[in-house]
């Protein structure tokens, strides 16, 4: 299927025409993203590429997952080059900046609160994924960032990548979270080693690692709660 086939869709199903005549609110996420993508390639039209991006398990599915993905991750899809990936990220960032500046800051102070805040993001994931939550001095959440997406039983995480995001956000402290698709949230030897390295490096940099939490769809393990931090 090539890009010109988009024009063969029924008139009232074409994203551009639909937005013009019915307004942006009438379009689905897939249709809006297709407008941003503009044109397809490699046998797929813009709607096809949009569906693929929004259903990608590695990106976390949906606009929320896409907003957390890096440009290189988005470019892994055939038909999405550097320019398209940048356009997608720019639009998502504009949407993020539209959020009211006065909205109440998210405060996550206990392992329970943090785990249940993050567990929905583990739903349906068949690969390990690692996030870092950056906090200000009052434990208000500044930023949540996806650090890496690994395999079924491991997430390749380098402390450098975590501290890059923590430093960029001017955070006072941070919490690392990753999922175990198997459902067993007990830490591996690699998880324990990583936690020790992050704790030590954080002390040197003046950025405290407050916890490392392992989540599944229904359970979690907190290094802090288990006095392993």
mmCIF file of C-alpha atoms in Angstrom:
data_model
loop_
_atom_site.group_PDB
_atom_site.id
_atom_site.type_symbol
_atom_site.label_atom_id
_atom_site.label_comp_id
_atom_site.label_asym_id
_atom_site.label_seq_id
_atom_site.Cartn_x
_atom_site.Cartn_y
_atom_site.Cartn_z
ATOM 1 C CA UNK A 1 0.000 0.000 0.000
ATOM 2 C CA UNK A 2 1.474 3.361 -0.954
ATOM 3 C CA UNK A 3 0.699 6.867 0.116
ATOM 4 C CA UNK A 4 -1.668 7.703 -2.725
ATOM 5 C CA UNK A 5 -4.090 5.029 -1.450
ATOM 6 C CA UNK A 6 -4.931 7.417 1.408
ATOM 7 C CA UNK A 7 -6.866 9.370 -1.223
ATOM 8 C CA UNK A 8 -8.874 6.257 -2.054
ATOM 9 C CA UNK A 9 -10.429 6.212 1.417
ATOM 10 C CA UNK A 10 -14.067 7.362 1.591
ATOM 11 C CA UNK A 11 -14.046 11.149 1.682
ATOM 12 C CA UNK A 12 -15.421 11.386 5.228
ATOM 13 C CA UNK A 13 -12.737 8.975 6.504
ATOM 14 C CA UNK A 14 -9.763 10.960 5.250
ATOM 15 C CA UNK A 15 -8.055 12.581 8.272
ATOM 16 C CA UNK A 16 -7.369 15.961 6.616
ATOM 17 C CA UNK A 17 -10.890 16.369 5.270
ATOM 18 C CA UNK A 18 -12.458 15.042 8.465
ATOM 19 C CA UNK A 19 -10.572 17.559 10.614
ATOM 20 C CA UNK A 20 -11.429 20.432 8.272
ATOM 21 C CA UNK A 21 -15.153 19.674 8.219
ATOM 22 C CA UNK A 22 -15.787 18.193 11.687
ATOM 23 C CA UNK A 23 -13.016 19.614 13.871
ATOM 24 C CA UNK A 24 -9.956 18.070 15.505
ATOM 25 C CA UNK A 25 -11.974 16.590 18.389
ATOM 26 C CA UNK A 26 -13.738 14.243 15.968
ATOM 27 C CA UNK A 27 -10.496 12.464 15.040
ATOM 28 C CA UNK A 28 -9.011 9.437 16.766
ATOM 29 C CA UNK A 29 -5.418 9.405 18.055
ATOM 30 C CA UNK A 30 -4.481 7.332 15.000
ATOM 31 C CA UNK A 31 -5.982 9.871 12.600
ATOM 32 C CA UNK A 32 -4.354 12.858 14.314
ATOM 33 C CA UNK A 33 -0.955 11.156 14.301
ATOM 34 C CA UNK A 34 -1.397 10.272 10.612
ATOM 35 C CA UNK A 35 -1.768 13.988 9.848
ATOM 36 C CA UNK A 36 1.517 14.674 11.648
ATOM 37 C CA UNK A 37 3.251 11.842 9.779
ATOM 38 C CA UNK A 38 1.819 13.240 6.504
ATOM 39 C CA UNK A 39 2.998 10.569 4.083
ATOM 40 C CA UNK A 40 3.810 6.892 4.149
ATOM 41 C CA UNK A 41 6.515 4.790 2.585
ATOM 42 C CA UNK A 42 7.727 1.222 2.230
ATOM 43 C CA UNK A 43 4.286 -0.096 1.328
ATOM 44 C CA UNK A 44 2.478 1.640 4.194
ATOM 45 C CA UNK A 45 0.438 4.820 4.202
ATOM 46 C CA UNK A 46 0.382 7.373 7.020
ATOM 47 C CA UNK A 47 -2.572 5.675 8.746
ATOM 48 C CA UNK A 48 -0.735 2.335 8.699
ATOM 49 C CA UNK A 49 2.377 3.884 10.253
ATOM 50 C CA UNK A 50 0.267 5.653 12.857
ATOM 51 C CA UNK A 51 -1.417 2.396 13.910
ATOM 52 C CA UNK A 52 1.945 0.641 14.174
ATOM 53 C CA UNK A 53 3.427 3.360 16.389
ATOM 54 C CA UNK A 54 0.449 3.493 18.728
ATOM 55 C CA UNK A 55 0.286 -0.296 19.143
ATOM 56 C CA UNK A 56 4.022 -0.880 19.652
ATOM 57 C CA UNK A 57 4.664 -2.798 22.899
ATOM 58 C CA UNK A 58 8.257 -1.552 23.022
ATOM 59 C CA UNK A 59 7.111 2.069 23.063
ATOM 60 C CA UNK A 60 4.523 1.319 25.737
ATOM 61 C CA UNK A 61 1.451 1.658 23.481
ATOM 62 C CA UNK A 62 -0.646 4.763 22.914
ATOM 63 C CA UNK A 63 0.257 8.432 22.989
ATOM 64 C CA UNK A 64 1.586 8.178 26.525
ATOM 65 C CA UNK A 65 4.118 5.545 25.506
ATOM 66 C CA UNK A 66 5.027 7.448 22.364
ATOM 67 C CA UNK A 67 5.573 10.658 24.334
ATOM 68 C CA UNK A 68 8.141 8.881 26.518
ATOM 69 C CA UNK A 69 9.982 7.230 23.626
ATOM 70 C CA UNK A 70 13.199 8.649 22.244
ATOM 71 C CA UNK A 71 13.667 9.720 18.636
ATOM 72 C CA UNK A 72 15.878 6.709 17.903
ATOM 73 C CA UNK A 73 13.200 4.368 19.263
ATOM 74 C CA UNK A 74 10.560 5.932 17.018
ATOM 75 C CA UNK A 75 12.886 5.682 14.014
ATOM 76 C CA UNK A 76 13.128 1.905 14.424
ATOM 77 C CA UNK A 77 9.874 1.690 12.486
ATOM 78 C CA UNK A 78 10.440 1.354 8.765
ATOM 79 C CA UNK A 79 8.973 4.417 7.119
ATOM 80 C CA UNK A 80 9.696 6.743 10.057
ATOM 81 C CA UNK A 81 12.850 8.705 9.359
ATOM 82 C CA UNK A 82 14.600 11.373 11.372
ATOM 83 C CA UNK A 83 12.370 14.236 10.172
ATOM 84 C CA UNK A 84 9.103 12.389 10.871
ATOM 85 C CA UNK A 85 10.341 11.296 14.313
ATOM 86 C CA UNK A 86 11.305 14.881 15.196
ATOM 87 C CA UNK A 87 7.921 16.187 14.013
ATOM 88 C CA UNK A 88 6.129 13.615 16.182
ATOM 89 C CA UNK A 89 8.208 14.485 19.261
ATOM 90 C CA UNK A 90 7.708 18.220 18.687
ATOM 91 C CA UNK A 91 3.913 17.842 18.515
ATOM 92 C CA UNK A 92 3.814 15.713 21.652
ATOM 93 C CA UNK A 93 5.983 18.212 23.515
ATOM 94 C CA UNK A 94 3.684 21.075 22.471
ATOM 95 C CA UNK A 95 0.727 19.089 23.822
ATOM 96 C CA UNK A 96 2.605 18.541 27.072
ATOM 97 C CA UNK A 97 3.317 22.258 27.405
ATOM 98 C CA UNK A 98 -0.383 23.034 27.078
ATOM 99 C CA UNK A 99 -0.988 21.499 30.501
ATOM 100 C CA UNK A 100 -2.002 24.193 33.000
ATOM 101 C CA UNK A 101 1.020 25.601 34.788
ATOM 102 C CA UNK A 102 -0.972 25.812 37.996
ATOM 103 C CA UNK A 103 -2.067 22.162 38.035
ATOM 104 C CA UNK A 104 -1.348 20.392 41.284
ATOM 105 C CA UNK A 105 2.061 18.773 41.390
ATOM 106 C CA UNK A 106 2.158 15.025 41.826
ATOM 107 C CA UNK A 107 3.560 14.069 45.216
ATOM 108 C CA UNK A 108 4.686 10.476 45.639
ATOM 109 C CA UNK A 109 6.172 9.852 49.060
ATOM 110 C CA UNK A 110 5.775 6.135 49.796
ATOM 111 C CA UNK A 111 6.732 2.933 47.935
ATOM 112 C CA UNK A 112 3.015 2.070 47.773
ATOM 113 C CA UNK A 113 2.123 5.351 46.077
ATOM 114 C CA UNK A 114 4.984 5.098 43.616
ATOM 115 C CA UNK A 115 4.365 1.448 42.758
ATOM 116 C CA UNK A 116 0.640 1.932 42.158
ATOM 117 C CA UNK A 117 1.373 5.052 40.111
ATOM 118 C CA UNK A 118 3.689 3.041 37.833
ATOM 119 C CA UNK A 119 2.058 -0.423 37.730
ATOM 120 C CA UNK A 120 -0.469 0.506 34.994
ATOM 121 C CA UNK A 121 2.517 1.184 32.725
ATOM 122 C CA UNK A 122 3.576 -2.467 33.104
ATOM 123 C CA UNK A 123 0.263 -3.732 31.749
ATOM 124 C CA UNK A 124 0.813 -5.805 28.617
ATOM 125 C CA UNK A 125 4.577 -5.299 28.502
ATOM 126 C CA UNK A 126 6.494 -8.395 27.395
ATOM 127 C CA UNK A 127 9.914 -6.798 27.787
ATOM 128 C CA UNK A 128 11.660 -5.190 30.722
ATOM 129 C CA UNK A 129 11.414 -1.425 30.759
ATOM 130 C CA UNK A 130 13.203 1.008 33.056
ATOM 131 C CA UNK A 131 12.015 4.432 34.179
ATOM 132 C CA UNK A 132 13.473 7.137 36.386
ATOM 133 C CA UNK A 133 11.309 9.520 38.423
ATOM 134 C CA UNK A 134 12.960 12.845 39.249
ATOM 135 C CA UNK A 135 11.853 14.809 42.333
ATOM 136 C CA UNK A 136 12.401 18.256 43.766
ATOM 137 C CA UNK A 137 13.376 18.876 47.391
ATOM 138 C CA UNK A 138 9.709 18.589 48.499
ATOM 139 C CA UNK A 139 9.238 15.264 46.704
ATOM 140 C CA UNK A 140 7.109 16.794 43.969
ATOM 141 C CA UNK A 141 7.479 14.807 40.762
ATOM 142 C CA UNK A 142 9.413 16.881 38.225
ATOM 143 C CA UNK A 143 9.761 14.397 35.425
ATOM 144 C CA UNK A 144 9.240 10.749 34.505
ATOM 145 C CA UNK A 145 11.561 9.365 31.839
ATOM 146 C CA UNK A 146 11.894 6.024 30.074
ATOM 147 C CA UNK A 147 15.555 5.035 30.307
ATOM 148 C CA UNK A 148 15.651 1.766 28.397
ATOM 149 C CA UNK A 149 13.670 -1.110 26.947
ATOM 150 C CA UNK A 150 15.339 -4.497 27.212
ATOM 151 C CA UNK A 151 14.373 -8.130 26.706
ATOM 152 C CA UNK A 152 11.997 -10.556 28.402
ATOM 153 C CA UNK A 153 14.266 -10.979 31.413
ATOM 154 C CA UNK A 154 16.687 -8.065 31.408
ATOM 155 C CA UNK A 155 16.805 -4.313 30.922
ATOM 156 C CA UNK A 156 20.134 -2.885 29.841
ATOM 157 C CA UNK A 157 20.581 0.086 32.149
ATOM 158 C CA UNK A 158 23.712 2.190 32.545
ATOM 159 C CA UNK A 159 23.983 4.559 35.529
ATOM 160 C CA UNK A 160 25.250 7.243 33.149
ATOM 161 C CA UNK A 161 21.915 7.294 31.289
ATOM 162 C CA UNK A 162 19.992 7.627 34.540
ATOM 163 C CA UNK A 163 22.140 10.444 35.922
ATOM 164 C CA UNK A 164 22.006 12.291 32.601
ATOM 165 C CA UNK A 165 18.235 12.647 33.048
ATOM 166 C CA UNK A 166 18.460 13.411 36.775
ATOM 167 C CA UNK A 167 21.001 16.181 36.169
ATOM 168 C CA UNK A 168 19.013 17.621 33.241
ATOM 169 C CA UNK A 169 15.938 17.944 35.453
ATOM 170 C CA UNK A 170 17.919 19.571 38.304
ATOM 171 C CA UNK A 171 16.446 16.939 40.608
ATOM 172 C CA UNK A 172 17.156 16.724 44.312
ATOM 173 C CA UNK A 173 16.467 12.979 44.389
ATOM 174 C CA UNK A 174 15.308 10.184 42.120
ATOM 175 C CA UNK A 175 13.677 6.760 42.104
ATOM 176 C CA UNK A 176 14.359 3.996 39.601
ATOM 177 C CA UNK A 177 11.572 1.635 38.550
ATOM 178 C CA UNK A 178 11.650 -1.333 36.220
ATOM 179 C CA UNK A 179 9.233 -4.145 35.463
ATOM 180 C CA UNK A 180 9.564 -7.928 35.485
ATOM 181 C CA UNK A 181 7.246 -9.329 32.765
ATOM 182 C CA UNK A 182 7.442 -12.774 34.414
ATOM 183 C CA UNK A 183 5.470 -11.450 37.381
ATOM 184 C CA UNK A 184 8.227 -12.396 39.846
ATOM 185 C CA UNK A 185 9.293 -9.105 41.393
ATOM 186 C CA UNK A 186 12.185 -10.457 43.446
ATOM 187 C CA UNK A 187 15.430 -8.680 42.481
ATOM 188 C CA UNK A 188 18.113 -10.433 40.455
ATOM 189 C CA UNK A 189 21.792 -10.175 41.335
ATOM 190 C CA UNK A 190 22.119 -7.582 38.550
ATOM 191 C CA UNK A 191 19.280 -5.546 40.091
ATOM 192 C CA UNK A 192 21.051 -5.540 43.449
ATOM 193 C CA UNK A 193 24.394 -4.569 41.903
ATOM 194 C CA UNK A 194 22.818 -1.730 39.907
ATOM 195 C CA UNK A 195 21.093 -0.393 43.023
ATOM 196 C CA UNK A 196 24.360 -0.297 44.958
ATOM 197 C CA UNK A 197 26.123 1.524 42.093
ATOM 198 C CA UNK A 198 23.336 4.100 41.803
ATOM 199 C CA UNK A 199 23.267 4.690 45.560
ATOM 200 C CA UNK A 200 27.033 5.230 45.691
ATOM 201 C CA UNK A 201 27.130 7.502 42.639
ATOM 202 C CA UNK A 202 24.147 9.482 43.905
ATOM 203 C CA UNK A 203 25.878 10.206 47.197
ATOM 204 C CA UNK A 204 28.942 11.500 45.337
ATOM 205 C CA UNK A 205 26.828 13.735 43.086
ATOM 206 C CA UNK A 206 24.487 14.969 45.811
ATOM 207 C CA UNK A 207 21.460 13.338 44.173
ATOM 208 C CA UNK A 208 19.852 10.794 46.454
ATOM 209 C CA UNK A 209 18.523 7.481 45.193
ATOM 210 C CA UNK A 210 15.366 7.214 47.301
ATOM 211 C CA UNK A 211 14.294 3.787 46.109
ATOM 212 C CA UNK A 212 14.544 1.159 43.401
ATOM 213 C CA UNK A 213 11.184 -0.474 42.786
ATOM 214 C CA UNK A 214 10.513 -3.566 40.703
ATOM 215 C CA UNK A 215 6.938 -3.858 39.436
ATOM 216 C CA UNK A 216 4.728 -6.397 37.717
ATOM 217 C CA UNK A 217 1.123 -5.950 36.672
ATOM 218 C CA UNK A 218 -0.104 -6.757 40.195
ATOM 219 C CA UNK A 219 2.819 -6.652 42.626
ATOM 220 C CA UNK A 220 5.993 -4.789 43.492
ATOM 221 C CA UNK A 221 9.284 -4.992 45.387
ATOM 222 C CA UNK A 222 10.827 -1.957 47.075
ATOM 223 C CA UNK A 223 14.510 -1.928 48.018
ATOM 224 C CA UNK A 224 13.707 0.791 50.560
ATOM 225 C CA UNK A 225 10.917 -1.195 52.213
ATOM 226 C CA UNK A 226 13.154 -4.248 52.451
ATOM 227 C CA UNK A 227 15.994 -2.206 54.010
ATOM 228 C CA UNK A 228 18.244 -3.019 51.055
ATOM 229 C CA UNK A 229 19.079 0.572 50.162
#
